[in-house]
PDB file of C-alpha atoms in Angstrom:
ATOM      1  CA  LEU A   1      97.048  94.383  88.194  1.00  0.00           C
ATOM      2  CA  PRO A   2      95.402  96.996  85.995  1.00  0.00           C
ATOM      3  CA  ASN A   3      96.265 100.630  86.810  1.00  0.00           C
ATOM      4  CA  ILE A   4      98.780  99.589  89.515  1.00  0.00           C
ATOM      5  CA  THR A   5     102.525 100.029  88.950  1.00  0.00           C
ATOM      6  CA  VAL A   6     105.381  98.979  91.220  1.00  0.00           C
ATOM      7  CA  ASP A   7     108.808 100.568  90.866  1.00  0.00           C
ATOM      8  CA  GLU A   8     111.250  97.902  92.110  1.00  0.00           C
ATOM      9  CA  SER A   9     114.210 100.276  92.446  1.00  0.00           C
ATOM     10  CA  SER A  10     112.493 102.837  94.696  1.00  0.00           C
ATOM     11  CA  LYS A  11     109.972 100.377  96.218  1.00  0.00           C
ATOM     12  CA  SER A  12     107.130 102.766  95.420  1.00  0.00           C
ATOM     13  CA  ILE A  13     103.615 101.943  94.246  1.00  0.00           C
ATOM     14  CA  THR A  14     101.279 103.960  92.020  1.00  0.00           C
ATOM     15  CA  ALA A  15      97.569 103.200  91.618  1.00  0.00           C
ATOM     16  CA  ASN A  16      95.339 105.050  89.159  1.00  0.00           C
ATOM     17  CA  GLY A  17      98.171 107.552  88.670  1.00  0.00           C
ATOM     18  CA  LYS A  18      98.380 108.396  92.414  1.00  0.00           C
ATOM     19  CA  HIS A  19     101.291 107.672  94.743  1.00  0.00           C
ATOM     20  CA  ILE A  20     100.466 105.025  97.367  1.00  0.00           C
ATOM     21  CA  SER A  21     101.593 106.289 100.748  1.00  0.00           C
ATOM     22  CA  ARG A  22     100.714 103.241 102.862  1.00  0.00           C
ATOM     23  CA  VAL A  23     100.112  99.546 102.489  1.00  0.00           C
ATOM     24  CA  LEU A  24      97.508  98.208 104.909  1.00  0.00           C
ATOM     25  CA  MET A  25      97.162  94.527 105.664  1.00  0.00           C
ATOM     26  CA  ASP A  26      93.673  93.372 106.576  1.00  0.00           C
ATOM     27  CA  ASN A  27      92.796  97.027 107.347  1.00  0.00           C
ATOM     28  CA  GLN A  28      95.737  97.420 109.768  1.00  0.00           C
ATOM     29  CA  ASP A  29      98.599  99.890 109.207  1.00  0.00           C
ATOM     30  CA  LEU A  30     101.228  97.322 110.132  1.00  0.00           C
ATOM     31  CA  PHE A  31     104.036  98.851 108.073  1.00  0.00           C
ATOM     32  CA  GLN A  32     103.620 102.509 109.196  1.00  0.00           C
ATOM     33  CA  GLY A  33     104.055 103.964 105.707  1.00  0.00           C
ATOM     34  CA  ASN A  34     106.922 101.655 104.701  1.00  0.00           C
ATOM     35  CA  THR A  35     106.119 100.147 101.297  1.00  0.00           C
ATOM     36  CA  SER A  36     109.369  98.204 100.879  1.00  0.00           C
ATOM     37  CA  VAL A  37     108.693  95.631 103.656  1.00  0.00           C
ATOM     38  CA  PRO A  38     105.439  94.292 102.158  1.00  0.00           C
ATOM     39  CA  LEU A  39     106.828  94.418  98.608  1.00  0.00           C
ATOM     40  CA  GLU A  40     109.850  92.340  99.589  1.00  0.00           C
ATOM     41  CA  ASN A  41     108.164  89.889 101.984  1.00  0.00           C
ATOM     42  CA  LEU A  42     104.689  89.162 100.616  1.00  0.00           C
ATOM     43  CA  SER A  43     104.199  86.690  97.798  1.00  0.00           C
ATOM     44  CA  SER A  44     101.350  87.161  95.352  1.00  0.00           C
ATOM     45  CA  SER A  45     100.110  83.605  95.926  1.00  0.00           C
ATOM     46  CA  GLY A  46      98.902  84.442  99.448  1.00  0.00           C
ATOM     47  CA  ILE A  47      96.971  87.588  98.545  1.00  0.00           C
ATOM     48  CA  ASN A  48      93.225  87.181  98.028  1.00  0.00           C
ATOM     49  CA  LYS A  49      92.212  90.837  97.492  1.00  0.00           C
ATOM     50  CA  ILE A  50      93.638  94.310  96.944  1.00  0.00           C
ATOM     51  CA  ASP A  51      91.576  97.444  97.539  1.00  0.00           C
ATOM     52  CA  VAL A  52      92.685 100.934  96.515  1.00  0.00           C
ATOM     53  CA  ILE A  53      91.335 103.449  99.046  1.00  0.00           C
ATOM     54  CA  GLU A  54      91.373 107.114  98.103  1.00  0.00           C
ATOM     55  CA  ASN A  55      91.096 109.931 100.680  1.00  0.00           C
ATOM     56  CA  TYR A  56      92.130 107.517 103.426  1.00  0.00           C
ATOM     57  CA  SER A  57      92.140 108.666 107.021  1.00  0.00           C
ATOM     58  CA  GLU A  58      92.587 106.592 110.170  1.00  0.00           C
ATOM     59  CA  TYR A  59      90.153 108.867 111.935  1.00  0.00           C
ATOM     60  CA  SER A  60      87.297 109.128 109.449  1.00  0.00           C
ATOM     61  CA  ILE A  61      84.163 109.781 111.423  1.00  0.00           C
ATOM     62  CA  TYR A  62      81.722 110.036 108.552  1.00  0.00           C
ATOM     63  CA  GLU A  63      81.580 107.758 105.543  1.00  0.00           C
ATOM     64  CA  GLY A  64      82.417 109.664 102.360  1.00  0.00           C
ATOM     65  CA  PHE A  65      83.745 112.738 104.183  1.00  0.00           C
ATOM     66  CA  LYS A  66      87.097 113.661 102.606  1.00  0.00           C
ATOM     67  CA  THR A  67      89.663 114.656 105.218  1.00  0.00           C
ATOM     68  CA  THR A  68      92.881 113.825 103.312  1.00  0.00           C
ATOM     69  CA  ASN A  69      94.124 113.271  99.789  1.00  0.00           C
ATOM     70  CA  GLU A  70      96.077 110.164 100.837  1.00  0.00           C
ATOM     71  CA  THR A  71      95.735 107.032  98.683  1.00  0.00           C
ATOM     72  CA  VAL A  72      96.455 103.628 100.257  1.00  0.00           C
ATOM     73  CA  ILE A  73      96.248  99.971  99.299  1.00  0.00           C
ATOM     74  CA  ASN A  74      94.583  97.415 101.572  1.00  0.00           C
ATOM     75  CA  ILE A  75      95.847  93.849 101.072  1.00  0.00           C
ATOM     76  CA  GLY A  76      93.787  90.887 102.203  1.00  0.00           C
ATOM     77  CA  VAL A  77      95.745  87.673 102.813  1.00  0.00           C
ATOM     78  CA  ASP A  78      94.548  84.075 102.881  1.00  0.00           C
ATOM     79  CA  GLY A  79      95.524  81.216 105.198  1.00  0.00           C
ATOM     80  CA  SER A  80      98.674  80.279 103.266  1.00  0.00           C
ATOM     81  CA  MET A  81     100.349  83.527 104.433  1.00  0.00           C
ATOM     82  CA  ARG A  82      99.543  83.006 108.102  1.00  0.00           C
ATOM     83  CA  ASN A  83     101.915  81.647 110.784  1.00  0.00           C
ATOM     84  CA  LYS A  84     105.053  82.299 108.735  1.00  0.00           C
ATOM     85  CA  LEU A  85     108.072  84.386 109.646  1.00  0.00           C
ATOM     86  CA  LYS A  86     109.815  86.095 106.717  1.00  0.00           C
ATOM     87  CA  GLY A  87     112.635  88.593 106.495  1.00  0.00           C
ATOM     88  CA  ASP A  88     116.396  89.137 106.411  1.00  0.00           C
ATOM     89  CA  LEU A  89     119.039  88.528 109.050  1.00  0.00           C
ATOM     90  CA  GLU A  90     122.585  89.869 108.842  1.00  0.00           C
ATOM     91  CA  VAL A  91     125.147  88.927 111.496  1.00  0.00           C
ATOM     92  CA  SER A  92     128.851  89.753 111.508  1.00  0.00           C
ATOM     93  CA  GLY A  93     131.563  89.294 114.110  1.00  0.00           C
ATOM     94  CA  GLY A  94     135.140  90.337 114.536  1.00  0.00           C
ATOM     95  CA  VAL A  95     138.217  90.387 116.691  1.00  0.00           C
ATOM     96  CA  LEU A  96     137.822  90.708 120.486  1.00  0.00           C
ATOM     97  CA  ASN A  97     134.077  89.985 120.628  1.00  0.00           C
ATOM     98  CA  LYS A  98     132.947  92.721 118.229  1.00  0.00           C
ATOM     99  CA  TYR A  99     129.535  92.150 116.671  1.00  0.00           C
ATOM    100  CA  ASN A 100     126.970  93.704 114.351  1.00  0.00           C
ATOM    101  CA  ILE A 101     123.423  92.299 114.090  1.00  0.00           C
ATOM    102  CA  ARG A 102     120.647  93.559 111.819  1.00  0.00           C
ATOM    103  CA  ASN A 103     117.245  91.952 111.249  1.00  0.00           C
ATOM    104  CA  SER A 104     114.058  92.925 109.436  1.00  0.00           C
ATOM    105  CA  SER A 105     111.149  90.525 109.756  1.00  0.00           C
ATOM    106  CA  LEU A 106     107.453  90.084 109.118  1.00  0.00           C
ATOM    107  CA  TYR A 107     105.137  87.672 110.922  1.00  0.00           C
ATOM    108  CA  ILE A 108     101.448  87.219 110.121  1.00  0.00           C
ATOM    109  CA  GLY A 109      99.620  85.089 112.684  1.00  0.00           C
ATOM    110  CA  LYS A 110      95.982  84.099 113.019  1.00  0.00           C
ATOM    111  CA  LYS A 111      95.219  86.876 115.486  1.00  0.00           C
ATOM    112  CA  SER A 112      98.308  89.075 115.352  1.00  0.00           C
ATOM    113  CA  MET A 113     100.723  90.671 112.899  1.00  0.00           C
ATOM    114  CA  PHE A 114     104.251  91.878 113.534  1.00  0.00           C
ATOM    115  CA  SER A 115     106.749  93.817 111.446  1.00  0.00           C
ATOM    116  CA  GLY A 116     109.999  95.023 112.899  1.00  0.00           C
ATOM    117  CA  ILE A 117     113.570  96.043 112.363  1.00  0.00           C
ATOM    118  CA  LEU A 118     116.152  95.154 114.994  1.00  0.00           C
ATOM    119  CA  THR A 119     119.742  96.340 114.914  1.00  0.00           C
ATOM    120  CA  SER A 120     122.485  96.201 117.501  1.00  0.00           C
ATOM    121  CA  ASN A 121     126.288  96.492 117.589  1.00  0.00           C
ATOM    122  CA  ASN A 122     129.207  97.210 119.872  1.00  0.00           C
ATOM    123  CA  ILE A 123     131.496  98.698 117.242  1.00  0.00           C
ATOM    124  CA  GLY A 124     130.236 102.286 117.506  1.00  0.00           C
ATOM    125  CA  SER A 125     128.500 102.452 114.131  1.00  0.00           C
ATOM    126  CA  GLN A 126     125.075 103.894 113.407  1.00  0.00           C
ATOM    127  CA  LEU A 127     122.094 101.736 114.292  1.00  0.00           C
ATOM    128  CA  LEU A 128     120.062 103.379 111.553  1.00  0.00           C
ATOM    129  CA  ASN A 129     121.028 105.606 108.672  1.00  0.00           C
ATOM    130  CA  PHE A 130     119.015 108.324 106.951  1.00  0.00           C
ATOM    131  CA  GLN A 131     117.864 105.861 104.260  1.00  0.00           C
ATOM    132  CA  ASP A 132     116.432 103.550 106.957  1.00  0.00           C
ATOM    133  CA  VAL A 133     114.481 106.422 108.499  1.00  0.00           C
ATOM    134  CA  MET A 134     113.166 107.435 105.074  1.00  0.00           C
ATOM    135  CA  ALA A 135     112.153 103.810 104.402  1.00  0.00           C
ATOM    136  CA  PHE A 136     110.184 103.720 107.689  1.00  0.00           C
ATOM    137  CA  SER A 137     108.240 106.731 106.493  1.00  0.00           C
ATOM    138  CA  GLY A 138     107.503 105.381 103.025  1.00  0.00           C
ATOM    139  CA  GLY A 139     110.331 107.231 101.290  1.00  0.00           C
ATOM    140  CA  LEU A 140     111.221 110.874 100.764  1.00  0.00           C
ATOM    141  CA  LYS A 141     108.500 111.343  98.151  1.00  0.00           C
ATOM    142  CA  ASN A 142     105.843 110.209 100.647  1.00  0.00           C
ATOM    143  CA  VAL A 143     107.177 112.529 103.371  1.00  0.00           C
ATOM    144  CA  LEU A 144     107.152 115.498 101.001  1.00  0.00           C
ATOM    145  CA  ILE A 145     103.623 114.981  99.653  1.00  0.00           C
ATOM    146  CA  SER A 146     101.867 113.986 102.901  1.00  0.00           C
ATOM    147  CA  GLY A 147     100.490 116.647 105.198  1.00  0.00           C
ATOM    148  CA  ASP A 148     100.328 120.409 104.967  1.00  0.00           C
ATOM    149  CA  ASN A 149     103.942 121.256 105.791  1.00  0.00           C
ATOM    150  CA  PRO A 150     106.554 118.708 104.595  1.00  0.00           C
ATOM    151  CA  MET A 151     109.345 120.393 106.580  1.00  0.00           C
ATOM    152  CA  ASP A 152     107.417 119.820 109.829  1.00  0.00           C
ATOM    153  CA  ASN A 153     107.057 116.151 108.863  1.00  0.00           C
ATOM    154  CA  ILE A 154     110.804 115.793 108.244  1.00  0.00           C
ATOM    155  CA  MET A 155     111.761 117.613 111.471  1.00  0.00           C
ATOM    156  CA  SER A 156     109.355 115.520 113.541  1.00  0.00           C
ATOM    157  CA  MET A 157     110.635 112.310 111.977  1.00  0.00           C
ATOM    158  CA  MET A 158     114.286 113.236 112.558  1.00  0.00           C
ATOM    159  CA  ASP A 159     113.537 114.197 116.197  1.00  0.00           C
ATOM    160  CA  THR A 160     111.934 110.797 116.720  1.00  0.00           C
ATOM    161  CA  TYR A 161     114.838 108.796 115.303  1.00  0.00           C
ATOM    162  CA  SER A 162     117.767 111.097 116.193  1.00  0.00           C
ATOM    163  CA  SER A 163     119.006 108.959 119.075  1.00  0.00           C
ATOM    164  CA  PHE A 164     119.425 105.992 116.702  1.00  0.00           C
ATOM    165  CA  ILE A 165     121.175 107.858 113.881  1.00  0.00           C
ATOM    166  CA  ASN A 166     124.220 109.224 115.765  1.00  0.00           C
ATOM    167  CA  ASN A 167     127.440 107.206 115.912  1.00  0.00           C
ATOM    168  CA  ARG A 168     127.940 105.625 119.316  1.00  0.00           C
ATOM    169  CA  LYS A 169     130.913 104.259 121.279  1.00  0.00           C
TER     170      LYS A 169
END
């Protein structure tokens, strides 16, 4: 697409020279700032439109009133993308009933959409690592450029996910 660049290594998107902080699907923020899930799980054949929205805000009261400097992409999908489950599943087992399960999936239905990451184990390892938490938030670059105080964003995010990051027994 003209003026849109995708960096495969960092899973980041740039449109008109601006960093894309969110990918919306049919006007819904399904991915919560994570740009890697839609980039890895959506095929271009099922997309019927892409809108670049500058100064996006979930809570815009007045049309044209600029409340943020956030730039997002809204993807419209056609019927060929609906009612399909896509994603990755990783399962491993070991001696004496040890297990490790990790799944990331995307489902687009006729009336509902679902994106999730599920992880579980009984070997005492981390459920999520710092890279996973950063991916949920659209990457470190997105966390640093969104909002007035990036440090508050990072602290809030780490407080939210802290119970999943620690090693467990």
